[in-house]
XYZ file of C-alpha atoms in Angstrom:
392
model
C 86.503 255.820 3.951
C 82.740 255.741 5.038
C 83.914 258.645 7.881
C 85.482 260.585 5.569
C 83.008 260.317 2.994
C 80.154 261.120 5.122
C 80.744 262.844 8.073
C 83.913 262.240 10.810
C 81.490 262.494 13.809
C 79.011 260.167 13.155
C 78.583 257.109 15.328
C 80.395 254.976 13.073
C 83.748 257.466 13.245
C 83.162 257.076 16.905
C 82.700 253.837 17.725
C 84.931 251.865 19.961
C 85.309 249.275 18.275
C 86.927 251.014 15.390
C 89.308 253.179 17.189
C 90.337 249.650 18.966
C 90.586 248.567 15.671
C 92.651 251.216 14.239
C 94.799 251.307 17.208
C 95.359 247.410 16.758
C 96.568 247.979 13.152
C 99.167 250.749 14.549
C 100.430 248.582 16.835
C 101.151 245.217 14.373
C 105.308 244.292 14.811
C 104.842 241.205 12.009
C 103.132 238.989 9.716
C 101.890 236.600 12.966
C 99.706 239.782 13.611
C 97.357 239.866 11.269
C 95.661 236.346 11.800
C 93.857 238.387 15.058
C 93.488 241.251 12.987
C 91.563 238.884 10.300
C 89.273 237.177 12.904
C 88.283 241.000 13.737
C 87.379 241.809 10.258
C 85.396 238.149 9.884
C 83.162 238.656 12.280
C 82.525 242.440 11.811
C 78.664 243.562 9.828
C 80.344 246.246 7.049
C 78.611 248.813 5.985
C 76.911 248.315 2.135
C 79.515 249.060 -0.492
C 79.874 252.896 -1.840
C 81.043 253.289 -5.311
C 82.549 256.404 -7.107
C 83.335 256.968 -10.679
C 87.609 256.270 -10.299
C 89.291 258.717 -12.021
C 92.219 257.313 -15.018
C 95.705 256.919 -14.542
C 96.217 260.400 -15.865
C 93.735 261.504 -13.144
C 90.969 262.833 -15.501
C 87.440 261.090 -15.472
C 86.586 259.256 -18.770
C 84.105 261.718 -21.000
C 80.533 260.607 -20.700
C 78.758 259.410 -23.863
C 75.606 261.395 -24.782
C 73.572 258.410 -23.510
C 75.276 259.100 -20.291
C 74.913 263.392 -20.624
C 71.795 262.804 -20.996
C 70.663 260.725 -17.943
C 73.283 262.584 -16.013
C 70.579 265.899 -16.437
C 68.906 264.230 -13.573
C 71.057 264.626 -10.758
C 71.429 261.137 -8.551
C 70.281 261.848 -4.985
C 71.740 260.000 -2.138
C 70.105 259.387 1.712
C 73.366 258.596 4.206
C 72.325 256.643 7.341
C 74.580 258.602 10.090
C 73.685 257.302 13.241
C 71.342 255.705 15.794
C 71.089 256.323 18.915
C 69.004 254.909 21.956
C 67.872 256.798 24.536
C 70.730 259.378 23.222
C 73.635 256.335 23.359
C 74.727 255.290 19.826
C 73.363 252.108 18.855
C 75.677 248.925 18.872
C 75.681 245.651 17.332
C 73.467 244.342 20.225
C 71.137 246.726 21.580
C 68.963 245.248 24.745
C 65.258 246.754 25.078
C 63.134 245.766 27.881
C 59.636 244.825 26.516
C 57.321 246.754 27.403
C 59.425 249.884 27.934
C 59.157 252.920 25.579
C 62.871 253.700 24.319
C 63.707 257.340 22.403
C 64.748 256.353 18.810
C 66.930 259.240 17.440
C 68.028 258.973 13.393
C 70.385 260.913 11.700
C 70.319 260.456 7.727
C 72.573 263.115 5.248
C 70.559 263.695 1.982
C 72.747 264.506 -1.099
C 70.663 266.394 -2.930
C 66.644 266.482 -2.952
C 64.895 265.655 -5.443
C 62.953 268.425 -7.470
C 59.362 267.488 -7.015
C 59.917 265.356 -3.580
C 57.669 266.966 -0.776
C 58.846 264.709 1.847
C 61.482 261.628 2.774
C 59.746 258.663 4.946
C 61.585 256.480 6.645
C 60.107 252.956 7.237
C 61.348 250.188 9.465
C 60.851 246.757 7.233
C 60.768 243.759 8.851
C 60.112 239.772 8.322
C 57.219 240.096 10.410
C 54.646 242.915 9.619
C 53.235 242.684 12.879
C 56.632 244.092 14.313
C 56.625 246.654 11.970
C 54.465 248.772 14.476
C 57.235 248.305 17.369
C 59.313 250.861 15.748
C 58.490 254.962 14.542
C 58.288 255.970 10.941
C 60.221 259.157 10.480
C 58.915 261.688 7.896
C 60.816 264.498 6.926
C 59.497 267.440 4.733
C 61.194 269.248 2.118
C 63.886 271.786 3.661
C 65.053 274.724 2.489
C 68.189 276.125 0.262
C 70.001 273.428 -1.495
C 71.757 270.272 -0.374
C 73.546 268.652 1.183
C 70.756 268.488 4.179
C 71.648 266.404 7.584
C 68.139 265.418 9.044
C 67.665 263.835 12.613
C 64.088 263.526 14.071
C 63.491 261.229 17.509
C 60.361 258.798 17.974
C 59.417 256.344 20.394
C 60.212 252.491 20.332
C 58.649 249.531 22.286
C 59.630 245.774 21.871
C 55.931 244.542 22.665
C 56.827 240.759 23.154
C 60.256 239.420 24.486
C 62.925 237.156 22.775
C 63.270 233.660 24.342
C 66.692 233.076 25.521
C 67.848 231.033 22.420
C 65.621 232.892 19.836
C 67.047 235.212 16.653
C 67.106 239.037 18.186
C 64.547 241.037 16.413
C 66.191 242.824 13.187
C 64.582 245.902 11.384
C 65.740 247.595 8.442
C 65.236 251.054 7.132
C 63.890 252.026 3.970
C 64.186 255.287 2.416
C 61.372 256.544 -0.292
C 60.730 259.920 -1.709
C 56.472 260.870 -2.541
C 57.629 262.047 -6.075
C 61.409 260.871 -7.887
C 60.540 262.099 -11.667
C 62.912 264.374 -11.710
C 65.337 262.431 -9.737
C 67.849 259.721 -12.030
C 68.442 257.564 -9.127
C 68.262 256.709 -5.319
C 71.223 255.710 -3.681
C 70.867 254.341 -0.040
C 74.381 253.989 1.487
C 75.323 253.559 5.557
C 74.385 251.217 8.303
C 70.618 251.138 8.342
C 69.876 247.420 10.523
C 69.074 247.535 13.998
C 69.171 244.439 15.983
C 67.354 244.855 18.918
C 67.669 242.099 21.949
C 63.970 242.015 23.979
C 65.145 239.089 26.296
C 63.989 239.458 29.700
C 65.819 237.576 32.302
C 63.580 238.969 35.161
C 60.254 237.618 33.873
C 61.754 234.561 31.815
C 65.095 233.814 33.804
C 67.369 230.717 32.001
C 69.277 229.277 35.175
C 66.832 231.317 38.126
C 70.563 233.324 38.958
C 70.777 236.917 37.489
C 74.279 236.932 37.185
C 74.337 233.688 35.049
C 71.727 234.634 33.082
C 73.577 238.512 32.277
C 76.833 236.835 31.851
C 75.466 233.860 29.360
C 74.104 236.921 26.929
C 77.466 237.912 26.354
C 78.568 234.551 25.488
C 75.773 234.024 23.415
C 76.332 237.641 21.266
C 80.574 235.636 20.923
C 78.673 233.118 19.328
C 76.412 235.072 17.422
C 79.573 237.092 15.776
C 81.339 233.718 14.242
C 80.813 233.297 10.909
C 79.542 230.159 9.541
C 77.422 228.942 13.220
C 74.171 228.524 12.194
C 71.335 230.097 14.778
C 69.855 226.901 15.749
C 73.631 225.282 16.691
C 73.406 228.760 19.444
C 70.341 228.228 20.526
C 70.934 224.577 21.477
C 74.581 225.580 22.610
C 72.901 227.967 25.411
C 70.672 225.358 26.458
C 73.018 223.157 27.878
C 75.376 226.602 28.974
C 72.443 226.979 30.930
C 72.498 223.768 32.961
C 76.319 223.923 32.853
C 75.975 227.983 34.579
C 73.576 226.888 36.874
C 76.056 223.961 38.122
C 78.875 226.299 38.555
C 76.842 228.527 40.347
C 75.572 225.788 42.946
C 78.682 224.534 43.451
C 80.145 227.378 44.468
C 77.246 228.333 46.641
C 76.664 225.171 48.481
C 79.792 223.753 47.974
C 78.194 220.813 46.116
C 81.711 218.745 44.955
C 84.312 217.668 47.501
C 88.206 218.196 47.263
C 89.476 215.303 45.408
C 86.363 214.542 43.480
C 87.234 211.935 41.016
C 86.035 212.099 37.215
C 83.731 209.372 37.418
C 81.792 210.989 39.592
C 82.193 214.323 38.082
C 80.904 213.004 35.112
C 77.773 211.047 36.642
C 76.985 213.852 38.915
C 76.617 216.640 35.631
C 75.266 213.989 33.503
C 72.382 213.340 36.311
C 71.807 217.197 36.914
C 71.388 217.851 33.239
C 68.753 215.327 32.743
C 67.124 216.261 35.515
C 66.000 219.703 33.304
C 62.993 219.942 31.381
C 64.966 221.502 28.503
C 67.447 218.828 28.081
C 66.429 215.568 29.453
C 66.354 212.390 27.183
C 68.524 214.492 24.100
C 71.581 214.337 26.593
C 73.725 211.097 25.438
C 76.683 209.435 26.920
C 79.798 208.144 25.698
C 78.651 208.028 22.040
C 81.585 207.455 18.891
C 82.625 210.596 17.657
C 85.835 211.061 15.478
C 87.377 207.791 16.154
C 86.635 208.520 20.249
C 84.461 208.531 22.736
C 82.851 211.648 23.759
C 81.507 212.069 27.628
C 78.244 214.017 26.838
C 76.631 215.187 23.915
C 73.413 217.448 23.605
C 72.191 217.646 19.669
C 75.418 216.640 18.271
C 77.564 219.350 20.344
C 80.129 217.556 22.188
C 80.476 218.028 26.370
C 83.975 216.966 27.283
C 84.132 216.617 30.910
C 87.603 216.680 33.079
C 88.955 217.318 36.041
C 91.556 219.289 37.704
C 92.564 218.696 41.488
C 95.718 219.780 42.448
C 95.839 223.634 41.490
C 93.374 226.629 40.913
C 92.640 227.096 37.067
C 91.199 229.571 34.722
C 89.551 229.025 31.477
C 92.876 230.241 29.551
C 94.777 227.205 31.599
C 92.813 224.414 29.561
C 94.130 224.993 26.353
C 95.662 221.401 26.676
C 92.201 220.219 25.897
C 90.649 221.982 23.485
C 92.221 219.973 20.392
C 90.084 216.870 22.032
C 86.934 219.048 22.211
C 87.098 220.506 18.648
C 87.733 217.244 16.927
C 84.694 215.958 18.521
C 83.019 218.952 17.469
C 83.950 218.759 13.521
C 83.787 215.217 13.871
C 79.749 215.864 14.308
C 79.801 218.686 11.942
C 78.884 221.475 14.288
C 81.314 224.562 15.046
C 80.971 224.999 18.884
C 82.718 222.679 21.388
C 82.419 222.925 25.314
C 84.500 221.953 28.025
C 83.364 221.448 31.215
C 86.249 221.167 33.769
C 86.164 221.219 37.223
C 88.609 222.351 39.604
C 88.580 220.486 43.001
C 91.939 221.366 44.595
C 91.483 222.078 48.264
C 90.591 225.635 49.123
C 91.095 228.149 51.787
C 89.168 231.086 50.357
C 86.694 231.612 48.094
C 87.772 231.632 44.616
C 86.396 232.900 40.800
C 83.238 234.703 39.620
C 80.933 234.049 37.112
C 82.041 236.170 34.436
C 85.799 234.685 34.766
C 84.742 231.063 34.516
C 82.968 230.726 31.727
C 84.773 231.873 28.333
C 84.682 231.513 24.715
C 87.958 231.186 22.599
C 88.380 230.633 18.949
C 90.617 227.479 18.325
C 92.257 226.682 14.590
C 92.329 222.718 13.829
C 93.893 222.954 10.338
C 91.577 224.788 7.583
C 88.762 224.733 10.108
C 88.204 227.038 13.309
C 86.088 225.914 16.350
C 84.546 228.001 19.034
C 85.867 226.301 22.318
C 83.030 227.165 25.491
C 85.056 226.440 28.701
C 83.080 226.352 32.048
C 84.895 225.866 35.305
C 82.905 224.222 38.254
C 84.382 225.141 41.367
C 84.526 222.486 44.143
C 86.968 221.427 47.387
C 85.526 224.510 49.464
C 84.880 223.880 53.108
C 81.292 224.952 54.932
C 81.478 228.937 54.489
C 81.713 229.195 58.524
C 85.176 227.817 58.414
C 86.284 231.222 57.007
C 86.137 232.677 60.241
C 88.049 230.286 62.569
């Protein structure tokens, strides 16, 4: 509707993630369908609400009173937040800015009809922290010509000055609309998608594990996080801290071959619990075997549960533990958080290199009942011989 209404080309008529949508609603066969199509809408930011006056059953709008007629003289004007775009890309839901780096910010708004007396629209970023304020351009546009509807863009310069720590909130603006004069205007409507979340982490000057492709792959994971409703920011922020020293593991281990073939539990589980510790970020709030749920949990860092296992007779993929994740997300509710991980590695004797990064490390949504869990998994890779061997 907000496409149609508005205008079919603007960023949100074009975005991916509608036509993915769209194509995912053509495609439904049943009723066990729509529980994916749900979790889409769930975890997707709407636009604000538009409202028309709904016509009767007859079709004809009901008569106004002379209240009404009268305040209906002054026409309602309405400013439509198109689009916008970055360095001419349409903005997303996440939008990374390197501090310190001057950005193009284009905006596109659609102005119903402009108010009599109005000389000029400003646009003005708001934020919870005036001191931001500054980091983004105020657009001011001045009274065009003829008569409405006018579509406005204008382009201005953007600079995060200070970068986001790894775990930290991204930095969220929102654009207001105001007109110099409205007294001959009834009303201002501001409709369409006017928040920007901008993302100034910088894993180059403030790495989280010290390896780049960790550290790229774990910002995805944490914007997963980010988009389930109901996690609240500090539950992320603690959840990436230990993803951290669980990434850095995996990477290790499949660098140095750090865990034999055949590596028994036990050890699995005093080897991770020892290399956690050993960082600055988790140390002493990393506890062992505590009672969760009527069990025992392996690890647990600020209430979110670590279950530890092992795998040594086949190579596995995150989407091959599913036989563990009711465990993991009962210890989860059991301490009232909404994010579980699983830690598992795989130890089966090896020939070849196997797995990357970005495949072993995964989030999935799991149901227990009426409640839904985010399930991390993490695969540590071990039983590969010295790298030389390769070449025999």
């Amino acid at each position: 509707m907000r496409a149609s209404e508005i205008d079919t080309s603007s960023g949100f008529a074009a975005g991916g993630r509608l036509r993915s949508f769209l194509s995912s609603v053509e495609d439904l066969k049943g009723v066990e369908g729509l529980n994916e199509l749900h979790q889409n809408l769930v975890t997707w930011n709407l636009p604000l609400l538009l409202f028309a006056n709904r016509p009767d059953q007859h079709g004809l709008r009901a008569p106004l009173s002379e209240h009404a007629q009268g305040e209906a003289e002054k026409p309602e004007t309405t400013v439509a937040f198109l689009k916008f775009d970055i360095n001419g890309e349409p903005a997303k839901q996440w939008n990374y800015l390197s501090p310190g780096t001057s950005y193009d910010l284009t905006i596109e708004v659609r102005v119903s009809n402009w108010p009599e007396n109005a000389n000029r629209l400003t646009l003005t970023p708001v934020t919870l922290d005036n001191r931001e304020r500054d980091w983004l351009p105020t657009f001011v546009f001045e009274k065009p010509k003829g008569d409405g509807p006018f579509k406005l863009q204008d382009t201005g310069r953007a600079v995060l000055e200070i970068a986001n720590s790894f775990g930290a909130r991204p930095y969220e603006f929102l654009y207001a609309a105001e007109f110099d004069d409205l007294s001959s205007s009834k009303d201002i409507a501001v409709i369409g998608h006017r928040r920007l979340l901008l993302e100034g982490t910088d894993i180059n000057s403030n790495p989280h594990t010290g390896f780049g492709t960790v550290d790229r792959h774990l910002l995805t994971i944490r914007d997963r996080l980010r988009g389930f409703p109901g996690i609240l920011p500090q539950e992320i922020a603690n959840a990436m801290i230990i993803l951290g020293g669980l990434g850095k593991i995996a990477k290790v281990a499949s660098t140095n071959a750090s865990f034999e073939a055949g590596t028994s539990e036990k050890v699995f589980q005093e080897r991770v619990s020892e290399l956690l510790q050993n960082q600055s970020e988790i140390g002493e709030d990393l506890a062992s075997h505590s009672e969760t749920a009527g069990g025992i949990t392996d690890l647990t860092f600020r209430g979110i549960p670590i279950e530890l296992k092992v795998e040594n007779s086949k190579v596995i993929f995150p989407n091959e533990c599913t036989k563990f994740f009711n465990q993991t997300a009962a210890y989860a509710i059991g301490n009232g958080k909404r994010i579980g991980i699983l830690c598992v590695l795989e130890a089966s004797r090896k020939k070849s290199p196997v797995g990357v990064i970005e495949d072993d490390i995964k989030v999935f949504p799991h149901d227990t009942g009426k409640s839904s869990t985010l399930i991390v998994v993490v695969i540590v890779r071990g039983g590969f011989p010295k790298p030389s061997s390769y070449s025999r």
